Amino acid sequence: MLLNSEGHSPARGRGSAARAALLGLMLLGGSLISGRPAQAARAAPPALLLGTAWYPEQWPESRWPKDLALMQAAHIRVVRVGEFAWSTFEPRQGEYHFGWLERAIAAAARHHIFVVIGTPTAAPPAWLTSRYPQTLRVHADGRRAQHGNRQQFSFSSPRYRKFCRDIAARLAQHFGHNPDVIGWQIDNEMGPPSFDAETRRQFHAWLRRKYHTIAALNRHWTTAYWSQTYDHFSQVPMRAQGENPGLLLDFKRFVSATWSSYVENQVRAIRRHAAPRQFITTNTTHWGDQFDQYAISRELTLAAWDDYVPDGHFHWLENAVQDDLVRGYKRRDFWVMETQPAFVDWAPVNAALPPYRMPELAWQDVGHGANAVLYWQWRSALNGQEQYHGTLVGPDGEPVPAYRVVQAIGAQFALAGPALAGTAPRSRVALLQSYASRWAIDFQRQTVRFGVVREFTAFYKPLERFAQSVDVISPRAPLGRYRLVVAPALNVLSRAEAHHLAAYVRAGGHLVLGPRSGMKDPYDALWAERQPGPLVPLLGGHVGEYYSLLKPVPLIGRLGSGHASVWAETLVPQAPDTRVLMRYGKSNGWLNGTPAIITRRVGKGSITYIGAWLDPPLMSTVLDELARAANVHPLIARVARNVEVCERLGDGKRVWILINHGRKPHSVRLPAPASPLLSGGPARRTIKLAPHEVSVLLAPLT
Ligand code: GLA
């Protein structure tokens, strides 16, 4: 079976029962092709969608039926179309051609396939950029982009935005009530800012709106330093690095505001004409921090991301955290708008994800709240920059090996999808992720080893293993439902955020702050009261000093022993009831014997400060202990380390998704009998998972 372990042939893997099951799935696929009534696509889309990126404009129409029949046979129920097709939609200014897309959508519907339309604005046509060269992006070094490739536009250009508005509105007028169009994707993987004169003018206007007077800006940025004092907003340089930290943080916020209004411009144009049932999203990148994703997401119905494993090595916890991150953008279900059929074409070595990893990846996305997984792309254009990328069919239009794997995943989606309708993960543990903090640390890492994402993931891994469900959210999100809230490095902390966190603790919540927390105010200036800034009174203690580490430093205390690496802060308890949980051992002379973790009870809640980057086993011991103390329990106890447990609840249902990411078989003892949806059969308490096997179970709500 293609979902099998270690690349073995079916006969050496899960055995004949699994093969029979797969055969059943394949046969089901076959019956779907022939048996469905033509109007099926007009029904509500399935709760769980398998899809692909399809570029019909690159192929003769006579080919479409074959492509769509192959898609249907693979259980593909959604295609994303239209992105990058501007020169086909509007070959000459004001001359629109939408008939081809209308026919493509109708053809897809005949195969029960729904459609998401991408606005084509990531790739302006040549007539636009040559007639209006001021719409082209300017790089940080002052060079203007040339036409070609994509993303060559300036995100702030009023003229470019007018063109974007027009094309989005015209598409929405045409397709906004098409029953087979279920949603819209704005642009594609937005990111690079522009450094042109118009952007600079807008940056200055943004600063003026924020600070009102140049004196206020001078004060917050401490511009007396290096004689940076400004007389006018127009004197402020526009740089993305190597500048005053206050300026850099504001530039990032300005970029976020500019991308938000860029998105809003198209959202408004679409909303004016489109049916409310059509969602609007955009596809974002891995850990993308070019702008504040929470800000952009406010303009959208759904969040979506592109889940790639470029080197082919799937580290399940490192991918899971990104699913949780994206779920947190809107604190609801999301889409995986792109993922790879085996391999990509943009890594140093584009190694293929093994076939048995592809279902693991897809089901992990679903387990963490995705309701659609789309493979990029269906078929390579015969020419163009991405000829080597993984696809589902080859240049001859015939399936490549990844097609069969995706087909098997599609069969599983068809089987388990109905049970997942109306369900979503519900976590009792939250990790706080703040763009301002990420940016601020990145501007001044102090040690190159302090990778913010790496540190965040170091906290996430043990928490996810222990609780089996973790939300990743903004520090401003409501916290009432969480038993434990952990902020791995909340470097920039406003008074409002500190009040929000303090209120959570006073209401009985358990808050854990990681190193570098509460160091900066919202202007990226140092809090004068030391770390954690406005939370010092609640903690009853503060950071004495911070040190970048070259060598690991021993740690010892009531939570066990281990080492700190990368970063260590000495902590100073002040309140009589602030307790020391761990101390540094003998090390660089500054740290010897000083507190590394302190904690204080506040009513039924608590606040804990971890001043060091802990080694993985110690991080796990400390966080498990804090989670237990906060009354957090695993969803399913005593599962093997490589078995991932996901739970989706809602609509009166509980669905468990168990994924064996390991090379050995494992058994999972469930808290209650549950019905296996992929293999069928009666409800059971014990589930045996072959290596790399996925099991989806419908359990009682109890
Ligand atoms: C990105 C883009 C796609 C395509 C893929 C290739 O995610 O959105 O258009 O270039 O990368 O992996």
Short mmCIF file of C-alpha atoms in Angstrom, two decimals, residues 324-627:
data_model
loop_
_atom_site.label_atom_id
_atom_site.label_comp_id
_atom_site.label_asym_id
_atom_site.label_seq_id
_atom_site.Cartn_x
_atom_site.Cartn_y
_atom_site.Cartn_z
CA ASP A 324 -1.28 25.49 15.00
CA LEU A 325 0.25 28.86 14.19
CA VAL A 326 -1.99 29.26 11.14
CA ARG A 327 -5.07 28.02 13.03
CA GLY A 328 -4.35 30.83 15.48
CA TYR A 329 -4.42 33.55 12.81
CA LYS A 330 -8.20 33.53 12.93
CA ARG A 331 -8.70 31.05 15.75
CA ARG A 332 -10.71 28.76 13.50
CA ASP A 333 -10.27 26.04 10.87
CA PHE A 334 -7.93 26.83 8.00
CA TRP A 335 -6.82 25.53 4.62
CA VAL A 336 -3.57 24.09 3.40
CA MET A 337 -3.68 25.81 0.04
CA GLU A 338 -0.53 24.16 -1.28
CA THR A 339 1.53 21.13 -0.39
CA GLN A 340 4.01 19.09 -2.32
CA PRO A 341 3.43 16.02 -4.43
CA ALA A 342 6.69 14.34 -3.32
CA PHE A 343 9.16 17.19 -3.97
CA VAL A 344 9.62 20.88 -4.67
CA ASP A 345 12.11 22.65 -6.92
CA TRP A 346 13.44 25.42 -4.72
CA ALA A 347 15.52 23.72 -1.99
CA PRO A 348 19.30 23.16 -2.28
CA VAL A 349 18.47 19.44 -2.70
CA ASN A 350 14.86 18.82 -3.62
CA ALA A 351 14.64 15.40 -2.00
CA ALA A 352 11.28 13.67 -2.23
CA LEU A 353 9.04 13.25 0.78
CA PRO A 354 8.71 9.45 1.03
CA PRO A 355 5.32 8.16 -0.15
CA TYR A 356 4.34 6.98 3.35
CA ARG A 357 4.97 10.48 4.70
CA MET A 358 2.46 12.16 2.39
CA PRO A 359 -0.62 10.79 4.20
CA GLU A 360 1.04 11.56 7.55
CA LEU A 361 1.47 15.16 6.48
CA ALA A 362 -2.04 15.52 5.05
CA TRP A 363 -3.71 13.94 8.08
CA GLN A 364 -1.62 15.98 10.46
CA ASP A 365 -2.88 19.12 8.72
CA VAL A 366 -6.44 17.87 9.13
CA GLY A 367 -5.83 16.82 12.73
CA HIS A 368 -4.71 20.34 13.53
CA GLY A 369 -7.77 21.93 11.93
CA ALA A 370 -7.32 22.06 8.15
CA ASN A 371 -10.45 21.37 6.16
CA ALA A 372 -8.71 21.25 2.80
CA VAL A 373 -5.36 20.06 1.51
CA LEU A 374 -4.39 21.04 -2.04
CA TYR A 375 -1.40 19.67 -3.93
CA TRP A 376 0.74 22.07 -5.92
CA GLN A 377 0.52 21.52 -8.78
CA TRP A 378 -1.49 19.30 -11.06
CA ARG A 379 0.83 19.41 -14.06
CA SER A 380 3.95 21.42 -14.86
CA ALA A 381 3.72 24.06 -17.54
CA LEU A 382 5.89 22.84 -20.39
CA ASN A 383 8.05 25.88 -19.94
CA GLY A 384 8.41 28.39 -17.14
CA GLN A 385 10.48 28.53 -13.98
CA GLU A 386 9.02 25.51 -12.17
CA GLN A 387 9.47 22.67 -14.65
CA TYR A 388 11.15 20.39 -12.07
CA HIS A 389 8.56 20.74 -9.29
CA GLY A 390 6.59 17.70 -8.15
CA THR A 391 3.23 17.23 -9.88
CA LEU A 392 0.40 14.70 -10.03
CA VAL A 393 0.63 14.12 -13.77
CA GLY A 394 3.70 14.32 -16.00
CA PRO A 395 4.33 16.40 -19.12
CA ASP A 396 2.56 13.64 -21.07
CA GLY A 397 -0.56 14.14 -18.93
CA GLU A 398 -0.31 10.66 -17.43
CA PRO A 399 -0.18 10.06 -13.65
CA VAL A 400 3.26 10.14 -11.99
CA PRO A 401 3.82 8.00 -8.83
CA ALA A 402 2.64 10.76 -6.46
CA TYR A 403 -0.79 10.60 -8.11
CA ARG A 404 -1.53 7.17 -6.64
CA VAL A 405 -0.55 8.31 -3.15
CA VAL A 406 -2.77 11.36 -3.41
CA GLN A 407 -5.57 9.17 -4.74
CA ALA A 408 -5.32 6.96 -1.66
CA ILE A 409 -5.37 10.01 0.60
CA GLY A 410 -8.41 11.24 -1.31
CA ALA A 411 -10.17 7.94 -0.71
CA GLN A 412 -9.50 8.33 3.00
CA PHE A 413 -10.76 11.92 2.98
CA ALA A 414 -13.96 10.72 1.32
CA LEU A 415 -14.45 8.09 4.01
CA ALA A 416 -13.71 10.23 7.07
CA GLY A 417 -14.74 13.67 5.84
CA PRO A 418 -18.42 13.53 6.87
CA ALA A 419 -17.49 12.73 10.47
CA LEU A 420 -15.20 15.75 10.58
CA ALA A 421 -17.91 18.21 9.52
CA GLY A 422 -18.37 20.88 12.17
CA THR A 423 -15.41 19.73 14.26
CA ALA A 424 -12.21 21.54 15.26
CA PRO A 425 -9.37 21.11 17.74
CA ARG A 426 -10.03 22.56 21.19
CA SER A 427 -6.95 23.19 23.31
CA ARG A 428 -6.46 23.89 26.99
CA VAL A 429 -2.89 25.08 26.46
CA ALA A 430 -1.85 28.18 24.52
CA LEU A 431 1.51 29.41 23.31
CA LEU A 432 1.72 33.15 22.75
CA GLN A 433 3.30 34.25 19.50
CA SER A 434 3.99 37.95 18.93
CA TYR A 435 5.32 39.44 15.72
CA ALA A 436 6.66 42.53 17.51
CA SER A 437 8.69 40.24 19.79
CA ARG A 438 9.96 38.11 16.92
CA TRP A 439 11.03 41.17 14.97
CA ALA A 440 12.61 42.89 17.97
CA ILE A 441 14.75 39.86 18.84
CA ASP A 442 15.73 39.39 15.21
CA PHE A 443 16.88 43.02 14.95
CA GLN A 444 19.22 42.45 17.91
CA ARG A 445 19.76 38.76 18.48
CA GLN A 446 22.72 39.28 20.82
CA THR A 447 23.71 35.74 19.88
CA VAL A 448 23.25 34.35 16.40
CA ARG A 449 22.17 31.14 18.08
CA PHE A 450 18.95 32.69 19.37
CA GLY A 451 16.62 31.72 16.55
CA VAL A 452 13.16 32.86 17.60
CA VAL A 453 11.36 30.11 15.71
CA ARG A 454 13.75 27.50 17.08
CA GLU A 455 13.22 28.70 20.64
CA PHE A 456 9.45 28.81 20.15
CA THR A 457 9.51 25.29 18.76
CA ALA A 458 11.66 24.11 21.70
CA PHE A 459 8.77 25.12 23.99
CA TYR A 460 6.11 23.77 21.66
CA LYS A 461 7.48 20.24 21.28
CA PRO A 462 7.16 19.04 24.89
CA LEU A 463 3.86 20.84 25.34
CA GLU A 464 2.37 19.27 22.25
CA ARG A 465 3.64 15.85 23.29
CA PHE A 466 2.17 16.24 26.74
CA ALA A 467 -1.17 17.95 26.03
CA GLN A 468 -1.59 16.62 22.44
CA SER A 469 -3.31 19.88 21.54
CA VAL A 470 -1.83 23.36 21.71
CA ASP A 471 -3.19 26.65 20.40
CA VAL A 472 -0.71 29.20 19.09
CA ILE A 473 -2.24 32.64 19.46
CA SER A 474 -1.54 36.34 19.70
CA PRO A 475 -0.95 37.74 23.21
CA ARG A 476 -4.10 39.80 22.68
CA ALA A 477 -6.38 36.80 22.08
CA PRO A 478 -8.94 35.81 24.74
CA LEU A 479 -7.32 33.48 27.28
CA GLY A 480 -10.26 32.40 29.44
CA ARG A 481 -10.45 28.83 28.07
CA TYR A 482 -6.80 27.96 28.78
CA ARG A 483 -5.43 26.22 31.86
CA LEU A 484 -1.87 26.99 30.85
CA VAL A 485 -0.52 29.91 28.80
CA VAL A 486 3.14 29.93 27.80
CA ALA A 487 4.98 32.86 26.20
CA PRO A 488 8.38 31.53 25.03
CA ALA A 489 9.96 34.94 24.37
CA LEU A 490 7.49 37.79 24.76
CA ASN A 491 10.19 40.40 24.28
CA VAL A 492 7.92 43.34 23.40
CA LEU A 493 5.16 43.67 25.96
CA SER A 494 2.75 46.59 26.10
CA ARG A 495 1.03 47.65 29.31
CA ALA A 496 -2.29 46.58 27.80
CA GLU A 497 -0.94 43.08 27.05
CA ALA A 498 0.56 42.88 30.55
CA HIS A 499 -2.84 43.77 32.05
CA HIS A 500 -4.48 41.14 29.89
CA LEU A 501 -2.01 38.48 31.09
CA ALA A 502 -2.24 39.60 34.72
CA ALA A 503 -6.05 39.42 34.56
CA TYR A 504 -5.74 35.85 33.25
CA VAL A 505 -3.51 34.88 36.18
CA ARG A 506 -5.74 36.62 38.74
CA ALA A 507 -8.70 34.68 37.35
CA GLY A 508 -6.87 31.43 38.14
CA GLY A 509 -4.76 30.94 35.00
CA HIS A 510 -1.20 29.66 34.94
CA LEU A 511 1.21 31.83 32.97
CA VAL A 512 4.76 30.84 32.04
CA LEU A 513 7.16 33.39 30.55
CA GLY A 514 10.30 32.30 28.72
CA PRO A 515 13.64 34.09 28.41
CA ARG A 516 13.81 37.62 27.02
CA SER A 517 10.19 38.30 28.00
CA GLY A 518 8.97 41.75 28.98
CA MET A 519 12.20 43.53 28.04
CA LYS A 520 10.81 46.12 25.61
CA ASP A 521 7.87 48.48 25.44
CA PRO A 522 5.78 48.76 22.23
CA TYR A 523 8.25 51.30 20.80
CA ASP A 524 11.06 48.75 21.19
CA ALA A 525 12.52 50.84 24.04
CA LEU A 526 13.78 49.10 27.18
CA TRP A 527 11.36 48.95 30.09
CA ALA A 528 13.08 50.85 32.89
CA GLU A 529 11.77 48.42 35.52
CA ARG A 530 13.76 45.52 33.98
CA GLN A 531 12.25 42.26 32.74
CA PRO A 532 9.43 41.28 32.61
CA GLY A 533 8.55 44.99 32.56
CA PRO A 534 4.97 45.67 33.63
CA LEU A 535 4.70 42.08 34.94
CA VAL A 536 7.47 42.56 37.54
CA PRO A 537 4.99 43.35 40.35
CA LEU A 538 2.91 40.23 39.61
CA LEU A 539 5.97 38.00 39.44
CA GLY A 540 7.46 39.53 42.55
CA GLY A 541 10.86 39.36 40.91
CA HIS A 542 12.82 40.45 37.88
CA VAL A 543 15.75 39.61 35.63
CA GLY A 544 19.09 40.69 37.06
CA GLU A 545 21.25 40.20 33.95
CA TYR A 546 21.29 38.26 30.68
CA TYR A 547 24.15 36.28 29.11
CA SER A 548 24.73 34.73 25.68
CA LEU A 549 26.26 31.32 26.24
CA LEU A 550 29.07 29.65 24.40
CA LYS A 551 28.97 26.49 26.47
CA PRO A 552 26.10 24.72 28.27
CA VAL A 553 25.58 25.74 31.90
CA PRO A 554 24.39 23.21 34.52
CA LEU A 555 20.98 23.68 36.14
CA ILE A 556 19.71 22.05 39.29
CA GLY A 557 16.59 22.37 41.40
CA ARG A 558 13.35 20.85 42.55
CA LEU A 559 12.31 20.12 38.92
CA GLY A 560 15.38 18.00 38.20
CA SER A 561 18.68 18.83 36.56
CA GLY A 562 20.06 19.54 33.13
CA HIS A 563 21.66 22.34 31.16
CA ALA A 564 20.99 25.77 29.76
CA SER A 565 22.42 26.72 26.38
CA VAL A 566 22.31 29.76 24.09
CA TRP A 567 20.82 32.14 26.67
CA ALA A 568 20.71 32.50 30.45
CA GLU A 569 19.21 35.18 32.66
CA THR A 570 19.82 35.50 36.39
CA LEU A 571 16.57 36.07 38.26
CA VAL A 572 16.05 38.13 41.40
CA PRO A 573 13.07 37.15 43.57
CA GLN A 574 11.77 40.12 45.54
CA ALA A 575 8.40 39.17 47.01
CA PRO A 576 8.55 36.84 50.04
CA ASP A 577 6.27 34.30 48.30
CA THR A 578 8.23 34.17 45.03
CA ARG A 579 9.93 30.76 45.01
CA VAL A 580 13.05 29.59 43.23
CA LEU A 581 12.49 26.37 41.24
CA MET A 582 15.90 25.99 39.58
CA ARG A 583 19.38 27.52 39.94
CA TYR A 584 22.44 27.63 37.70
CA GLY A 585 25.38 25.50 38.75
CA LYS A 586 29.00 26.53 38.57
CA SER A 587 29.67 28.11 35.20
CA ASN A 588 30.86 31.48 33.83
CA GLY A 589 31.18 33.11 37.23
CA TRP A 590 28.19 35.41 36.74
CA LEU A 591 25.59 32.70 36.88
CA ASN A 592 26.95 30.47 39.66
CA GLY A 593 24.20 29.58 42.10
CA THR A 594 21.76 32.26 40.89
CA PRO A 595 18.03 31.55 40.27
CA ALA A 596 17.09 30.42 36.75
CA ILE A 597 13.36 29.71 37.21
CA ILE A 598 11.12 31.50 39.70
CA THR A 599 7.41 31.17 40.36
CA ARG A 600 4.69 32.80 42.40
CA ARG A 601 1.16 31.72 43.22
CA VAL A 602 -1.51 34.37 42.66
CA GLY A 603 -4.80 33.22 44.15
CA LYS A 604 -5.64 30.01 42.26
CA GLY A 605 -3.34 30.99 39.42
CA SER A 606 0.40 31.40 39.07
CA ILE A 607 3.13 33.17 37.14
CA THR A 608 6.45 31.48 36.39
CA TYR A 609 9.53 32.93 34.69
CA ILE A 610 12.01 30.59 32.95
CA GLY A 611 15.20 32.58 32.40
CA ALA A 612 17.16 30.03 30.37
CA TRP A 613 16.94 28.10 27.12
CA LEU A 614 16.68 24.60 28.63
CA ASP A 615 18.01 21.43 27.05
CA PRO A 616 15.20 19.30 25.52
CA PRO A 617 14.84 16.70 28.32
CA LEU A 618 14.82 19.39 31.01
CA MET A 619 12.42 21.56 29.01
CA SER A 620 10.14 18.56 28.84
CA THR A 621 10.42 17.81 32.59
CA VAL A 622 9.78 21.44 33.53
CA LEU A 623 6.86 21.99 31.16
CA ASP A 624 5.25 18.60 31.99
CA GLU A 625 5.42 19.55 35.64
CA LEU A 626 3.94 22.99 35.06
CA ALA A 627 1.23 21.51 32.84
#
